[in-house]
Short mmCIF file of C-alpha atoms in Angstrom, two decimals:
data_model
loop_
_atom_site.label_atom_id
_atom_site.label_comp_id
_atom_site.label_asym_id
_atom_site.label_seq_id
_atom_site.Cartn_x
_atom_site.Cartn_y
_atom_site.Cartn_z
CA MET A 1 62.60 105.84 61.28
CA ARG A 2 59.85 107.96 60.41
CA ILE A 3 58.18 105.04 58.86
CA PHE A 4 57.81 103.12 62.35
CA ARG A 5 56.92 106.46 63.86
CA ALA A 6 54.10 106.58 61.23
CA VAL A 7 52.99 103.13 61.73
CA ALA A 8 53.01 103.60 65.31
CA THR A 9 50.83 106.95 65.37
CA ALA A 10 48.51 105.56 62.97
CA GLY A 11 48.15 102.20 65.28
CA LEU A 12 47.35 104.14 68.25
CA VAL A 13 44.86 106.01 66.80
CA VAL A 14 43.12 103.01 65.17
CA LEU A 15 43.04 101.39 68.60
CA THR A 16 41.49 105.00 70.17
CA LEU A 17 39.03 104.84 67.65
CA MET A 18 38.00 100.74 67.99
CA PRO A 19 34.51 100.62 69.38
CA ALA A 20 34.72 99.95 73.24
CA SER A 21 32.64 96.77 72.81
CA VAL A 22 35.65 95.23 70.42
CA GLN A 23 38.38 96.05 72.90
CA ALA A 24 35.87 94.60 75.64
CA GLN A 25 35.46 91.51 73.49
CA ASN A 26 38.66 89.83 74.41
CA ARG A 27 39.16 91.83 78.13
CA SER A 28 39.43 88.73 80.50
CA ILE A 29 37.05 89.52 83.45
CA PHE A 30 37.22 88.11 87.08
CA VAL A 31 34.35 88.30 89.59
CA VAL A 32 33.82 86.90 93.08
CA GLY A 33 30.19 86.39 94.30
CA GLY A 34 28.75 83.86 96.40
CA TYR A 35 26.58 83.31 99.52
CA GLY A 36 26.88 83.37 103.40
CA THR A 37 24.66 81.18 105.79
CA THR A 38 24.35 81.54 109.49
CA THR A 39 21.99 79.33 111.46
CA PHE A 40 20.33 78.58 114.67
CA GLU A 41 19.04 75.17 115.33
CA ALA A 42 17.02 73.92 118.22
CA ASN A 43 15.31 70.80 119.48
CA ALA A 44 11.65 72.01 119.89
CA SER A 45 11.03 69.73 123.06
CA ASN A 46 14.33 71.43 124.84
CA VAL A 47 15.72 74.55 122.82
CA TYR A 48 18.43 74.92 125.60
CA ARG A 49 19.84 72.05 123.04
CA ASN A 50 20.54 74.35 120.37
CA ASP A 51 23.66 74.81 117.72
CA PHE A 52 24.59 77.78 116.15
CA GLY A 53 26.50 76.94 112.98
CA ALA A 54 28.06 79.28 109.54
CA SER A 55 29.14 78.83 106.32
CA VAL A 56 30.59 80.75 103.44
CA SER A 57 30.65 79.48 99.98
CA PRO A 58 32.74 82.17 97.50
CA VAL A 59 32.21 81.67 93.17
CA ILE A 60 34.74 82.52 91.52
CA LEU A 61 34.23 83.39 87.70
CA TYR A 62 36.97 83.88 85.30
CA THR A 63 36.07 84.41 81.94
CA MET A 64 38.70 84.02 78.65
CA GLY A 65 36.86 85.74 76.13
CA ARG A 66 33.38 85.62 75.73
CA ASP A 67 32.67 81.64 74.75
CA VAL A 68 34.95 80.48 77.62
CA VAL A 69 34.02 81.14 81.61
CA PHE A 70 35.94 79.03 84.50
CA GLU A 71 33.63 78.79 87.94
CA THR A 72 34.21 77.45 91.08
CA GLU A 73 32.49 77.65 94.30
CA LEU A 74 33.74 76.53 97.54
CA GLU A 75 32.03 75.85 100.73
CA PHE A 76 33.91 76.73 104.14
CA GLY A 77 31.86 75.17 107.07
CA MET A 78 32.04 74.26 110.97
CA ASN A 79 33.23 71.20 112.29
CA GLY A 80 33.90 71.09 115.88
CA ALA A 81 37.28 73.05 116.20
CA ASN A 82 37.90 72.76 112.24
CA THR A 83 36.75 74.21 109.20
CA THR A 84 35.43 71.88 106.73
CA THR A 85 36.27 72.63 103.11
CA THR A 86 34.20 71.43 99.92
CA LEU A 87 34.85 71.92 96.38
CA GLU A 88 31.35 72.27 94.97
CA TYR A 89 32.43 72.68 91.67
CA ALA A 90 35.56 73.97 89.41
CA GLN A 91 34.41 73.59 85.76
CA ILE A 92 35.36 75.22 82.75
CA ASP A 93 32.23 75.96 80.02
CA TYR A 94 32.78 76.30 76.33
CA LEU A 95 29.71 78.47 75.60
CA GLY A 96 30.25 78.93 71.78
CA PHE A 97 27.95 77.12 70.57
CA GLU A 98 23.89 79.11 69.96
CA ARG A 99 22.23 76.06 71.85
CA VAL A 100 24.95 73.60 73.04
CA GLN A 101 27.44 73.81 76.02
CA LEU A 102 30.21 71.67 76.81
CA ILE A 103 31.15 71.30 80.04
CA ALA A 104 34.40 69.56 81.86
CA GLY A 105 35.59 69.51 85.22
CA LYS A 106 33.59 69.14 88.84
CA PHE A 107 30.35 69.98 88.21
CA LEU A 108 26.88 69.99 90.23
CA VAL A 109 25.34 67.05 88.59
CA PRO A 110 21.63 67.52 86.46
CA PHE A 111 19.71 65.27 88.85
CA GLY A 112 16.28 66.81 89.46
CA VAL A 113 16.13 70.34 90.27
CA PHE A 114 17.19 70.81 93.71
CA GLY A 115 20.88 69.84 93.61
CA GLU A 116 21.91 71.53 90.83
CA ARG A 117 19.77 74.69 90.95
CA ILE A 118 17.96 75.77 94.49
CA HIS A 119 20.41 74.42 97.15
CA PRO A 120 22.31 77.56 97.74
CA SER A 121 21.09 78.83 101.30
CA TRP A 122 19.69 82.22 99.67
CA ILE A 123 17.76 80.49 96.90
CA ASN A 124 16.37 77.49 99.16
CA LYS A 125 12.85 78.70 100.71
CA LEU A 126 13.72 76.63 103.90
CA PRO A 127 16.52 76.06 106.08
CA THR A 128 16.85 72.64 105.37
CA GLY A 129 17.11 70.19 101.98
CA PRO A 130 14.35 68.39 101.47
CA VAL A 131 14.30 64.76 102.78
CA VAL A 132 14.90 62.98 99.75
CA TYR A 133 18.44 65.04 99.48
CA GLY A 134 20.75 64.63 102.44
CA HIS A 135 23.19 67.70 102.96
CA ALA A 136 26.36 66.86 100.89
CA HIS A 137 29.41 65.84 103.29
CA GLY A 138 32.11 64.42 101.57
CA GLY A 139 29.50 63.54 99.16
CA VAL A 140 27.73 60.69 101.25
CA ALA A 141 24.09 61.00 101.82
CA GLU A 142 23.98 61.30 105.61
CA THR A 143 20.51 61.48 105.74
CA GLY A 144 17.60 60.99 102.57
CA LEU A 145 18.57 58.96 99.45
CA LEU A 146 20.99 61.01 97.55
CA PRO A 147 23.26 64.04 98.27
CA VAL A 148 23.72 67.31 96.31
CA LEU A 149 25.01 65.78 93.80
CA SER A 150 28.71 66.88 92.57
CA ASP A 151 30.92 64.85 90.58
CA ALA A 152 34.17 65.55 88.17
CA GLY A 153 33.51 64.62 84.32
CA VAL A 154 32.03 66.12 81.32
CA MET A 155 29.04 67.11 80.36
CA MET A 156 26.94 68.27 77.51
CA ARG A 157 23.94 70.50 77.63
CA TRP A 158 21.54 71.36 75.33
CA ALA A 159 18.72 74.09 75.41
CA GLN A 160 15.72 74.13 72.06
CA PRO A 161 13.32 76.21 72.50
CA PHE A 162 9.98 75.90 70.12
CA SER A 163 7.29 78.60 68.94
CA GLY A 164 5.64 80.04 72.10
CA LYS A 165 7.32 79.56 75.51
CA LEU A 166 7.95 75.92 74.91
CA ARG A 167 11.61 74.72 75.18
CA LEU A 168 13.47 71.15 75.82
CA ASP A 169 16.57 71.52 78.07
CA PHE A 170 18.60 68.67 78.22
CA SER A 171 21.84 67.38 79.79
CA ALA A 172 23.86 64.18 79.39
CA TYR A 173 27.05 63.48 81.39
CA VAL A 174 29.84 60.73 82.06
CA THR A 175 31.80 61.40 85.62
CA GLN A 176 33.80 59.54 88.18
CA GLY A 177 30.77 57.77 89.71
CA PRO A 178 29.76 56.38 93.24
CA GLN A 179 32.10 54.86 95.20
CA LEU A 180 32.11 53.29 98.78
CA GLY A 181 31.36 55.51 101.18
CA GLY A 182 34.15 56.33 104.09
CA GLU A 183 33.31 56.27 108.20
CA ASP A 184 31.29 58.99 109.26
CA ASP A 185 33.64 61.21 110.90
CA HIS A 186 31.69 64.10 111.35
CA ASP A 187 29.44 63.14 113.83
CA GLU A 188 31.00 66.64 115.55
CA GLU A 189 28.89 68.74 113.34
CA GLU A 190 25.60 67.95 115.08
CA GLY A 191 26.90 69.66 118.13
CA ALA A 192 26.17 69.75 121.93
CA GLY A 193 23.34 67.30 122.45
CA LEU A 194 21.69 67.17 118.81
CA GLU A 195 20.97 63.95 117.58
CA ASP A 196 20.28 63.05 114.04
CA PRO A 197 16.86 64.10 112.80
CA MET A 198 16.45 61.26 110.88
CA PRO A 199 16.41 57.61 111.64
CA PHE A 200 18.27 55.94 108.71
CA SER A 201 21.87 56.62 108.33
CA ALA A 202 23.14 54.79 105.08
CA LEU A 203 26.20 53.84 107.57
CA GLU A 204 24.33 52.50 110.19
CA ASP A 205 21.16 51.29 109.91
CA GLY A 206 20.97 49.93 106.02
CA PRO A 207 21.52 46.76 105.03
CA ALA A 208 23.55 48.16 101.88
CA PRO A 209 27.18 49.95 102.42
CA ALA A 210 27.34 53.74 101.98
CA VAL A 211 27.62 55.32 98.93
CA ALA A 212 29.93 58.78 98.14
CA PHE A 213 29.62 61.00 95.22
CA GLY A 214 32.14 63.24 94.29
CA THR A 215 34.85 62.03 96.87
CA GLY A 216 38.20 61.92 94.90
CA PHE A 217 39.43 62.70 91.63
CA GLY A 218 40.81 58.77 91.28
CA ASP A 219 38.06 56.28 90.15
CA ASN A 220 37.98 52.97 92.12
CA ASN A 221 37.04 50.69 89.16
CA ASN A 222 36.60 50.66 85.49
CA THR A 223 32.67 52.03 84.97
CA LYS A 224 32.25 55.47 84.66
CA MET A 225 28.66 57.05 85.74
CA VAL A 226 26.46 58.07 83.10
CA GLY A 227 23.32 59.77 83.40
CA ALA A 228 20.92 62.29 81.84
CA ARG A 229 18.12 64.91 82.47
CA LEU A 230 15.55 65.76 80.17
CA GLY A 231 13.25 68.98 80.67
CA LEU A 232 10.39 70.39 78.87
CA LEU A 233 9.59 73.83 80.20
CA SER A 234 6.90 76.26 79.42
CA GLY A 235 8.90 79.60 80.12
CA GLY A 236 9.01 80.23 83.62
CA SER A 237 5.84 79.03 84.86
CA ALA A 238 6.05 75.29 84.75
CA GLY A 239 8.72 72.54 83.93
CA ILE A 240 8.72 68.84 83.99
CA TYR A 241 12.16 66.74 84.33
CA VAL A 242 13.00 63.21 84.11
CA SER A 243 16.43 62.41 85.38
CA GLY A 244 18.39 59.15 86.07
CA PHE A 245 22.19 57.55 86.34
CA THR A 246 24.02 54.44 86.47
CA GLY A 247 27.24 53.38 87.87
CA LYS A 248 29.31 51.14 89.44
CA TYR A 249 30.33 51.67 93.17
CA ASP A 250 32.65 48.71 93.70
CA GLU A 251 36.33 48.19 92.89
CA GLU A 252 34.92 44.92 91.28
CA ASP A 253 32.69 46.39 89.04
CA ASP A 254 30.20 44.01 90.16
CA LEU A 255 27.81 46.52 92.15
CA SER A 256 25.48 49.21 90.46
CA PHE A 257 23.89 52.30 91.86
CA THR A 258 21.27 53.44 90.01
CA ALA A 259 18.50 56.42 90.37
CA GLY A 260 15.71 57.64 88.58
CA GLY A 261 13.75 60.83 89.55
CA LEU A 262 10.65 63.24 88.29
CA SER A 263 10.81 66.81 89.05
CA VAL A 264 7.79 69.43 88.44
CA GLU A 265 7.49 72.96 89.35
CA TRP A 266 4.58 75.36 88.66
CA ARG A 267 4.80 79.01 89.41
CA VAL A 268 1.78 81.65 89.03
CA ALA A 269 0.90 85.31 90.81
CA GLY A 270 3.70 84.79 93.66
CA LEU A 271 2.53 81.05 94.23
CA GLU A 272 5.31 78.52 93.73
CA LEU A 273 4.80 74.59 93.91
CA ARG A 274 7.49 72.03 93.39
CA GLY A 275 8.31 68.42 94.13
CA GLU A 276 10.64 65.92 93.40
CA GLY A 277 10.25 61.90 93.68
CA VAL A 278 13.87 59.78 93.66
CA LEU A 279 13.72 56.03 93.18
CA THR A 280 17.41 54.21 93.78
CA ARG A 281 18.34 50.81 93.44
CA GLN A 282 21.77 49.55 94.92
CA LYS A 283 23.27 46.14 94.58
CA PHE A 284 25.09 45.01 97.38
CA MET A 285 26.57 41.93 98.46
CA ASP A 286 24.96 40.00 101.04
CA GLU A 287 27.99 38.13 103.28
CA VAL A 288 25.88 35.98 105.10
CA GLU A 289 24.47 34.72 102.11
CA ALA A 290 26.86 35.04 99.88
CA THR A 291 24.55 36.55 97.21
CA THR A 292 23.77 39.75 95.54
CA GLU A 293 20.88 41.49 96.46
CA THR A 294 19.28 44.78 95.53
CA LEU A 295 18.16 47.64 98.03
CA ASN A 296 15.27 49.61 96.84
CA ARG A 297 14.62 52.97 97.99
CA SER A 298 12.00 56.04 97.10
CA GLY A 299 10.81 59.01 98.36
CA PHE A 300 9.75 62.16 97.69
CA TYR A 301 8.76 65.89 98.93
CA LEU A 302 6.16 68.50 97.86
CA GLN A 303 6.90 72.41 98.32
CA GLY A 304 4.76 75.12 98.09
CA SER A 305 5.56 79.05 98.60
CA LYS A 306 3.22 81.82 98.55
CA ARG A 307 4.88 85.65 97.78
CA LEU A 308 3.24 88.02 100.03
CA ASP A 309 5.42 91.19 99.54
CA ARG A 310 8.45 90.71 101.57
CA PHE A 311 6.88 87.97 103.40
CA GLU A 312 6.73 84.29 102.15
CA PRO A 313 4.91 81.52 104.03
CA VAL A 314 6.51 78.24 102.71
CA VAL A 315 5.17 74.32 103.48
CA ARG A 316 6.88 71.41 102.36
CA TRP A 317 6.04 67.74 103.09
CA GLY A 318 8.26 64.89 102.61
CA MET A 319 8.37 61.63 102.70
CA LEU A 320 10.78 58.49 102.48
CA ALA A 321 9.03 55.14 101.79
CA ASP A 322 10.29 51.78 103.30
CA GLY A 323 13.83 50.49 101.97
CA THR A 324 12.99 46.87 100.75
CA VAL A 325 15.12 44.08 99.50
CA ASP A 326 13.33 41.03 97.78
CA GLY A 327 10.11 42.83 99.03
CA THR A 328 11.15 42.60 102.82
CA THR A 329 11.57 45.84 104.54
CA THR A 330 14.99 46.46 105.93
CA ILE A 331 14.48 50.23 106.36
CA GLU A 332 11.46 51.87 107.72
CA GLY A 333 9.91 54.70 106.04
CA TYR A 334 9.90 58.26 107.34
CA ASN A 335 7.76 61.53 107.03
CA GLU A 336 8.60 65.13 107.51
CA VAL A 337 6.54 68.45 107.61
CA ALA A 338 8.42 71.76 107.51
CA LEU A 339 6.51 75.21 107.97
CA GLY A 340 8.52 78.27 107.28
CA LEU A 341 8.20 81.85 107.30
CA ASN A 342 10.82 84.02 105.33
CA PHE A 343 11.11 87.86 105.19
CA TRP A 344 13.15 88.79 102.49
CA MET A 345 15.43 92.34 103.43
CA ARG A 346 16.81 91.99 99.82
CA PRO A 347 15.97 89.65 96.95
CA THR A 348 19.05 87.76 97.68
CA ILE A 349 18.90 88.04 101.51
CA PRO A 350 16.32 85.95 103.31
CA LEU A 351 15.40 85.83 107.22
CA LYS A 352 13.99 82.28 107.57
CA ILE A 353 12.20 80.79 110.30
CA ALA A 354 10.97 77.14 110.30
CA TYR A 355 9.59 74.53 112.07
CA GLU A 356 10.01 70.62 111.44
CA PHE A 357 7.98 68.08 112.54
CA HIS A 358 9.89 64.60 112.33
CA GLU A 359 8.20 61.55 112.64
CA GLY A 360 8.85 59.23 115.61
CA LEU A 361 11.69 61.95 116.58
CA ASP A 362 11.67 65.63 118.17
CA ASP A 363 10.87 68.29 116.21
CA ARG A 364 13.52 71.00 115.26
CA MET A 365 13.09 74.63 115.17
CA TYR A 366 15.60 76.94 112.81
CA VAL A 367 16.37 80.60 112.43
CA GLN A 368 18.36 80.89 109.27
CA TRP A 369 20.03 83.98 108.06
CA ALA A 370 21.26 84.16 104.26
CA TYR A 371 22.88 86.15 102.52
CA GLY A 372 23.68 86.06 98.40
CA PHE A 373 26.30 88.31 97.51
CA MET B 1 60.51 116.57 70.21
CA ARG B 2 58.57 117.40 67.25
CA GLN B 3 58.83 114.06 65.73
CA ALA B 4 57.41 112.44 69.38
CA ILE B 5 54.21 114.81 69.39
CA PRO B 6 52.41 112.19 67.09
CA LEU B 7 53.19 109.56 69.48
CA MET B 8 52.44 111.92 72.47
CA LEU B 9 48.89 113.00 71.16
CA ALA B 10 48.06 109.61 70.27
CA ALA B 11 48.72 108.03 73.72
CA THR B 12 47.22 110.97 75.46
CA LEU B 13 44.06 109.95 73.34
CA VAL B 14 44.16 106.44 74.48
CA ALA B 15 44.57 107.00 77.84
CA VAL B 16 41.72 109.57 77.83
CA ALA B 17 39.12 107.90 75.56
CA PRO B 18 35.98 106.43 77.88
CA ASP B 19 34.59 103.27 76.77
CA SER B 20 31.02 105.09 76.50
CA LEU B 21 32.48 107.51 74.00
CA PHE B 22 31.85 104.66 71.22
CA ALA B 23 28.95 102.62 72.97
CA GLN B 24 26.33 101.52 71.24
CA ALA B 25 22.47 102.03 72.04
CA PRO B 26 20.90 98.46 73.30
CA ASP B 27 19.08 96.62 70.34
CA PRO B 28 15.54 97.07 70.98
CA VAL B 29 14.56 93.57 70.18
CA LEU B 30 17.03 92.28 72.27
CA LEU B 31 16.28 94.38 74.84
CA GLY B 32 12.57 93.35 75.14
CA GLU B 33 13.93 89.76 74.53
CA GLY B 34 16.08 89.79 77.61
CA ALA B 35 13.31 91.23 79.88
CA THR B 36 11.25 88.22 79.41
CA VAL B 37 13.92 85.84 79.85
CA TYR B 38 15.34 87.92 82.90
CA ALA B 39 11.21 87.30 84.30
CA ASP B 40 10.88 83.86 83.16
CA PHE B 41 13.78 82.20 83.63
CA CYS B 42 16.12 84.06 86.11
CA ALA B 43 12.83 84.44 88.27
CA SER B 44 12.30 80.75 87.91
CA CYS B 45 15.14 80.14 90.32
CA HIS B 46 15.56 83.00 92.29
CA ASN B 47 14.28 86.47 93.05
CA ALA B 48 15.53 89.07 90.47
CA ARG B 49 18.21 91.08 91.26
CA ALA B 50 18.97 94.91 90.70
CA SER B 51 21.14 95.37 87.80
CA SER B 52 22.89 98.05 89.85
CA GLU B 53 24.71 95.54 92.15
CA ARG B 54 27.04 95.03 89.66
CA THR B 55 28.95 96.71 86.99
CA ASP B 56 28.17 96.12 82.95
CA LEU B 57 31.53 94.03 83.11
CA GLU B 58 30.88 91.94 85.91
CA TRP B 59 27.36 91.16 84.73
CA VAL B 60 29.44 89.75 81.30
CA ALA B 61 31.09 87.05 83.78
CA ILE B 62 27.94 86.32 85.83
CA VAL B 63 25.54 86.09 82.76
CA LEU B 64 27.82 83.26 81.15
CA HIS B 65 27.72 81.60 84.73
CA MET B 66 24.01 81.96 84.72
CA ARG B 67 23.71 81.00 81.26
CA ALA B 68 25.63 77.55 82.12
CA ARG B 69 23.57 76.82 85.31
CA ALA B 70 20.09 77.51 83.61
CA ASN B 71 21.19 76.30 80.24
CA LEU B 72 20.18 79.46 77.82
CA THR B 73 21.01 79.64 74.58
CA LYS B 74 23.57 82.16 73.21
CA ARG B 75 20.87 84.58 72.27
CA GLU B 76 19.00 84.23 75.21
CA ALA B 77 21.75 85.16 77.50
CA ALA B 78 22.85 87.86 75.34
CA ALA B 79 19.39 89.26 75.49
CA VAL B 80 19.76 88.97 79.12
CA LEU B 81 22.94 90.90 79.10
CA THR B 82 21.60 93.47 77.21
CA PHE B 83 18.87 94.09 79.33
CA LEU B 84 21.00 94.10 82.61
CA GLN B 85 23.65 97.12 81.26
CA ALA B 86 20.62 98.92 79.48
CA THR B 87 18.64 99.23 83.08
CA ASN B 88 22.00 99.54 85.02
CA LEU B 89 23.09 102.86 86.63
CA PRO B 90 26.02 104.54 84.93
CA GLU B 91 28.89 104.18 86.96
CA GLY B 92 30.18 107.58 88.58
CA SER B 93 26.35 108.87 87.81
CA ALA B 94 25.80 111.73 90.41
CA SER B 95 22.55 112.92 89.33
CA ALA B 96 19.75 112.96 92.20
CA ALA B 97 17.16 110.66 89.98
CA GLY B 98 19.97 108.56 88.75
CA ARG B 99 22.24 107.46 91.21
CA LEU B 100 21.24 105.14 93.95
CA ASP B 101 23.63 103.65 96.37
CA ARG B 102 23.16 99.86 96.61
CA ASP B 103 21.87 100.71 100.11
CA GLU B 104 18.72 102.61 98.59
CA VAL B 105 17.70 100.32 96.22
CA ASP B 106 14.19 99.13 97.02
CA PRO B 107 15.01 95.47 97.44
CA THR B 108 11.88 94.28 96.23
CA ARG B 109 12.17 95.99 92.82
CA THR B 110 14.62 96.02 89.71
CA VAL B 111 16.46 99.24 89.11
CA ILE B 112 14.60 100.32 85.89
CA PRO B 113 14.52 103.49 83.86
CA ALA B 114 11.14 104.80 83.71
CA GLU B 115 10.90 104.69 79.75
CA LEU B 116 11.69 101.05 80.01
CA ARG B 117 8.92 100.13 82.41
CA SER B 118 6.15 100.14 79.87
CA ILE B 119 8.20 97.30 77.83
CA LEU B 120 8.59 95.04 80.88
CA SER B 121 6.58 92.46 82.40
CA GLU B 122 5.52 93.01 86.04
CA ASN B 123 8.21 89.92 86.63
CA ALA B 124 10.90 91.84 85.91
CA ILE B 125 9.65 94.88 87.81
CA ASN B 126 8.81 92.98 90.93
CA GLY B 127 11.56 91.14 91.30
CA ALA B 128 9.43 88.37 92.56
CA ALA B 129 9.36 84.85 90.67
CA GLY B 130 5.77 84.09 89.67
CA SER B 131 4.07 87.60 89.62
CA PRO B 132 1.34 88.45 87.35
CA SER B 133 3.13 88.69 83.78
CA PRO B 134 1.05 90.32 80.98
CA ALA B 135 2.98 89.68 77.83
CA PRO B 136 5.84 92.36 77.23
CA THR B 137 5.76 94.74 74.54
CA LYS B 138 8.83 95.23 72.60
CA LEU B 139 10.03 98.81 71.46
CA GLY B 140 8.86 99.41 68.05
CA ASP B 141 5.76 97.83 68.42
CA GLY B 142 4.53 101.65 68.31
CA ARG B 143 2.45 101.02 71.93
#
């Protein structure tokens, strides 16, 4: 009994004297963050045709030691009388290596830069996304070429710094991949009287069927999507990325969807310039001719902003080129220009106003208040 | 009773020993690197957040999350964490100079103790992406 008491006492003393950092090494940490958004959108020709919208995206982090973290983001938004719920990502990251990361789960696919890093409302400098990336709802790009991509699979990341400020930023992934998109049941989101601002809807006007990403856990075919992104960065002032992925979206493994992208960014003295170009090639079955055709689409956006103390003017030009099948235009191209002015109440709380010119359609006005927490 | 005294004493020591009692001073080289990474990579996507927004422990989890998002190396993440924790305010700090409520923090500036400002780039201080960035000096340079 004496020996037991002596050992117990010695153990407690050792525990007390153990450096706090060693104790903290093994402590799991739970953190809640995220962002919220409220947006007012109006038809510039008739401001009485307008909508209020709101959403909140909580981010939950849970660490297991210092090399493993579980992270997830949900998005709750408005949809008529209902509330939409989207799992943006739910992933486990192994960060035990110096330059390599291993990630599994549902994650934001590293295609381009906007989807993975810039789309949160408290980071995006305009109330809307660029024309090439439609808002992700059910994983179908109701507008644009691609949604903000989120899919389930595994990913490996590698960072290689060089002398000076040069570094390579590489990511490669295998995910479920694209599937045939479902019917559009989200018309209510547009609200009273506001039509879709874009002339093209993958579900209505295109010759090829809609393709969805990250819509469910089951893969509908034997082919996974594979992709990668390679970036060359110079510190935080400049970067260029090349991205690409390919996968099959039909159950018979016959029809492929392939995308490629180029992203550039440059920052100096409060001025930021960024741009992305995207190409997509989608094979589809022409039911009339009973042949396999390819829909080719492309688009880009360029954005510039300048920080002036708490104010920040922003301008963005986006264009979708004509969609073609065998050189024949099947989808008309489209241009839009957005002018915005942000007031940063805090580093993570922007108040944004913007005016968007939409080619061939009514212009739009936006007021958005975003809160990163 | 006499036999229980050592156990009671040890238990009391465990209960009252603060984490800061044995806290180590931040590695000055890592601190300088962290300021650079904070200004270059964190600020390349979003405005710099005041380190006083979160506790030191919360920053551990957040930096891991950001390491995955920004594809930082392990050392770069450790450096940013060192910087955030070094520039964070101690919890419960009541001094007039040291205590800043979140609402009082200048939203355009990272909370940085005066003695560290000389080693940090303007990007880190201004909290604005792309602000003019003179090369940061590191502690120990003698400047």
